[in-house]
Coordinates of C-alpha atoms and ligand atoms in Angstrom, one line a residue:
X1121 CA -0.3 -0.4 0.0
X1122 CA 2.8 2.7 0.9
X1123 CA 5.4 2.7 -1.6
X1124 CA 8.0 5.2 -2.2
X1125 CA 8.2 7.6 -4.9
X1126 CA 11.6 8.6 -6.1
X1127 CA 9.8 12.0 -7.1
X1128 CA 9.6 12.9 -3.4
X1129 CA 13.4 12.6 -3.0
X1130 CA 13.7 15.7 -5.9
X1131 CA 11.3 18.0 -3.7
X1132 CA 12.7 16.7 -0.3
X1133 CA 16.6 16.8 -0.8
X1134 CA 17.5 21.0 -1.6
X1135 CA 15.1 21.7 1.4
X1136 CA 16.8 19.0 3.0
X1137 CA 20.5 20.1 2.3
X1138 CA 19.7 23.7 3.2
X1139 CA 18.8 22.9 6.3
X1140 CA 21.8 20.9 7.1
X1141 CA 24.0 23.4 5.9
X1142 CA 21.9 26.1 8.0
X1143 CA 22.2 23.9 11.0
X1144 CA 26.5 23.1 10.5
X1145 CA 26.7 27.4 9.9
X1146 CA 24.7 28.1 13.2
X1147 CA 26.3 25.8 15.2
X1148 CA 29.9 26.8 13.8
X1149 CA 29.2 30.4 14.4
X1150 CA 27.2 29.9 18.1
X1151 CA 29.9 27.6 19.0
X1152 CA 33.0 30.4 17.8
X1153 CA 31.0 33.6 19.5
X1154 CA 29.9 31.5 22.4
X1155 CA 34.2 31.7 23.6
X1156 CA 34.1 35.3 23.2
X1157 CA 33.5 37.1 26.0
X1158 CA 31.4 40.3 25.3
X1159 CA 33.6 43.8 26.1
X1160 CA 31.0 45.1 28.7
X1161 CA 30.7 41.9 30.8
X1162 CA 27.1 41.4 30.8
X1163 CA 24.9 38.2 30.8
X1164 CA 22.2 37.7 28.2
X1165 CA 19.8 37.9 31.1
X1166 CA 21.4 41.7 31.7
X1167 CA 21.7 42.7 28.3
X1168 CA 18.2 41.3 27.7
X1169 CA 16.8 43.0 31.4
X1170 CA 18.5 46.3 29.9
X1171 CA 16.6 46.5 26.8
X1172 CA 13.5 45.6 28.5
X1173 CA 13.3 48.4 30.9
X1174 CA 14.7 50.8 28.5
X1175 CA 12.1 50.0 26.0
X1176 CA 9.5 50.5 29.5
X1177 CA 9.0 46.7 29.5
X1178 CA 9.8 46.1 32.8
X1179 CA 6.7 43.8 33.9
X1180 CA 8.1 41.1 31.1
X1181 CA 10.5 39.0 32.9
X1182 CA 13.7 37.1 31.7
X1183 CA 13.5 33.3 32.9
X1184 CA 16.4 30.9 32.7
X1185 CA 15.4 27.4 30.8
X1186 CA 17.2 24.0 30.6
X1187 CA 18.4 22.8 26.5
X1188 CA 20.6 24.2 23.9
X1189 CA 18.8 27.6 22.4
X1190 CA 16.3 26.7 23.3
X1191 CA 15.5 30.6 23.7
X1192 CA 12.2 32.0 23.2
X1193 CA 9.7 34.9 24.0
X1194 CA 6.1 33.8 25.0
X1195 CA 3.6 36.1 24.1
X1196 CA 0.9 34.4 25.9
X1197 CA 3.1 34.8 29.1
X1198 CA 4.6 37.7 28.0
X1199 CA 7.9 36.5 29.3
X1200 CA 11.2 36.3 27.9
X1201 CA 13.2 32.7 28.6
X1202 CA 17.0 32.1 27.8
X1203 CA 18.4 29.1 28.0
X1204 CA 21.0 28.5 30.6
X1205 CA 24.0 29.2 28.0
X1206 CA 22.4 32.6 27.4
X1207 CA 21.3 33.6 30.6
X1208 CA 24.5 32.9 32.3
X1209 CA 26.8 33.6 29.6
X1210 CA 28.7 36.7 28.9
X1211 CA 29.8 36.1 25.4
X1212 CA 29.4 37.8 22.1
X1213 CA 26.5 34.8 20.9
X1214 CA 25.0 35.0 24.5
X1215 CA 24.3 39.0 24.5
X1216 CA 23.0 38.8 20.8
X1217 CA 20.8 35.6 21.3
X1218 CA 19.3 37.5 24.4
X1219 CA 18.9 40.8 22.1
X1220 CA 17.1 38.9 19.5
X1221 CA 14.6 37.6 21.8
X1222 CA 14.3 40.9 23.9
X1223 CA 13.5 42.4 19.9
X1224 CA 10.1 39.7 19.8
X1225 CA 9.1 41.3 23.2
X1226 CA 9.6 44.9 21.4
X1227 CA 7.7 43.5 18.4
X1228 CA 4.8 42.5 21.0
X1229 CA 5.0 46.1 22.3
X1230 CA 4.6 47.6 18.8
X1231 CA 1.6 45.9 17.8
X1232 CA 4.3 45.1 15.0
X1233 CA 1.6 43.6 12.2
X1234 CA 3.2 40.4 11.1
X1235 CA 4.2 39.9 15.0
X1236 CA 0.4 39.8 15.5
X1237 CA -0.4 37.9 12.2
X1238 CA 1.8 35.2 13.3
X1239 CA 0.2 35.0 16.6
X1240 CA -3.1 34.9 15.2
X1241 CA -1.9 31.8 13.1
X1242 CA -0.6 29.8 15.7
X1243 CA -3.7 27.8 17.0
X1244 CA -4.7 26.9 12.8
X1245 CA -0.8 26.0 12.5
X1246 CA -1.2 23.5 15.4
X1247 CA -4.1 22.3 14.2
X1248 CA -3.2 21.8 10.7
X1249 CA 0.1 20.0 11.6
X1250 CA -1.7 17.5 13.2
X1251 CA -4.9 17.1 10.8
X1252 CA -2.2 16.8 7.7
X1253 CA -1.3 13.6 9.6
X1254 CA -4.2 12.4 10.0
X1255 CA -5.6 12.9 6.2
X1256 CA -2.3 11.7 4.6
X1257 CA -2.5 8.2 6.7
X1258 CA -6.4 8.7 5.6
X1259 CA -5.5 9.0 1.9
X1260 CA -3.4 5.6 2.0
X1261 CA -6.3 3.7 3.5
X1262 CA -9.0 5.0 1.5
X1263 CA -7.1 5.1 -1.6
X1264 CA -10.2 5.7 -4.0
X1265 CA -10.4 9.0 -1.9
X1266 CA -7.0 9.6 -2.6
X1267 CA -7.9 12.7 -4.7
X1268 CA -10.6 14.0 -2.3
X1269 CA -7.5 13.8 0.7
X1270 CA -4.8 15.0 -1.6
X1271 CA -6.7 18.2 -2.0
X1272 CA -7.3 18.4 2.0
X1273 CA -4.1 17.8 2.6
X1274 CA -2.8 20.8 0.7
X1275 CA -5.2 23.0 2.2
X1276 CA -3.7 21.7 5.1
X1277 CA -0.3 22.2 4.3
X1278 CA -0.9 25.8 2.8
X1279 CA -1.8 26.8 6.5
X1280 CA 1.6 25.6 7.9
X1281 CA 3.4 27.2 5.1
X1282 CA 1.9 30.4 5.4
X1283 CA 3.3 30.2 8.9
X1284 CA 6.7 29.7 7.5
X1285 CA 6.0 32.7 5.5
X1286 CA 5.0 35.1 8.3
X1287 CA 7.6 33.9 10.5
X1288 CA 10.6 34.6 8.2
X1289 CA 10.0 38.6 8.0
X1290 CA 9.6 38.4 11.8
X1291 CA 12.6 36.8 12.6
X1292 CA 15.0 39.7 10.5
X1293 CA 12.7 42.0 12.2
X1294 CA 13.6 40.9 15.5
X1295 CA 17.1 40.3 14.7
X1296 CA 17.5 44.1 13.3
X1297 CA 15.7 45.6 16.5
X1298 CA 18.2 43.5 18.6
X1299 CA 21.4 44.7 16.6
X1300 CA 20.0 48.3 17.0
X1301 CA 19.6 48.3 20.9
X1302 CA 22.2 46.5 21.9
X1303 CA 24.7 49.0 20.2
X1304 CA 22.2 52.3 21.2
X1305 CA 22.5 51.2 24.3
X1306 CA 26.5 50.5 24.0
X1307 CA 26.2 46.9 25.7
X1308 CA 28.0 45.6 22.5
X1309 CA 30.7 47.6 21.2
X1310 CA 31.7 48.2 17.6
X1311 CA 34.1 45.7 16.9
X1312 CA 31.7 42.9 18.2
X1313 CA 29.1 43.8 15.8
X1314 CA 30.2 41.0 13.2
X1315 CA 30.0 38.5 15.7
X1316 CA 26.8 39.3 16.7
X1317 CA 25.2 39.7 13.2
X1318 CA 27.4 36.3 12.3
X1319 CA 25.6 34.2 14.9
X1320 CA 21.8 36.1 14.4
X1321 CA 21.9 35.3 10.5
X1322 CA 22.9 31.4 10.8
X1323 CA 19.7 31.6 13.0
X1324 CA 17.6 33.1 10.1
X1325 CA 19.0 30.9 8.3
X1326 CA 17.5 27.9 9.7
X1327 CA 14.2 29.4 9.2
X1328 CA 14.6 30.3 5.3
X1329 CA 15.3 26.7 5.3
X1330 CA 12.4 25.4 6.7
X1331 CA 10.4 27.7 4.6
X1332 CA 12.3 26.1 1.1
X1333 CA 11.1 22.7 2.8
X1334 CA 7.8 24.0 3.2
X1335 CA 7.4 25.6 -0.5
X1336 CA 8.5 22.1 -2.2
X1337 CA 7.0 20.0 -0.5
X1338 CA 3.8 22.1 -1.4
X1339 CA 4.6 21.9 -4.9
X1340 CA 5.4 18.0 -4.5
X1341 CA 1.7 17.7 -3.2
X1342 CA 0.4 19.4 -6.2
X1343 CA 2.2 18.0 -9.1
X1344 CA 1.0 14.1 -7.6
X1345 CA -2.7 15.5 -7.2
X1346 CA -2.6 17.3 -10.7
X1347 CA -0.9 14.2 -12.1
X1348 CA -3.0 11.5 -9.9
X1349 CA 0.5 9.9 -9.0
X1350 CA 0.5 8.6 -5.5
Ligands
LIG1452 ZN1 13.3 35.0 17.1

């Protein structure tokens, strides 16, 4: 019933390779700059606190969480979570990542349109990714209904792809805000600028890879739906 379609590889490989390349770049950049001490001597947590306080976000807590690169801003809790390495680290990488997450809090405060759009489609995306797996499975079980199911799957996948499309500019904007604040507040000096950029650009590349993978997967689904391939 399940059989391997070589065409799926043609659509999967470019995104996969880009994803691996992005991970290697991030591993390399983060690994390098998490060993370079920041001249201000601040920890990531202190840098984030400074950026948030200066923006009037004194009620947004900065908390430490386990995991590697598990850093994120939670808009529902209005709280910033930093992995231990970045929370405690007094390095260019730690301060850069902490500032990036603070950038998301600044987007939230500014009611930045794409940030709000991304937040709004999170529940739909979570539903779509669960339903997608179910519908693909059902399409294989009930082969006669394949063509109905494949179009439902495409609809669901469009929602997931839309999320990736909206995420990309939100991530780049958070990094832009991060760098702006780091230099404006003097948390990072001129010669440390390139290091911050390298870490944040490498992190952003992982989102580019995710988007490319999603678009190619969508094209593959459209190809099999239109061509009647299974
Ligand atoms: Zn981000």
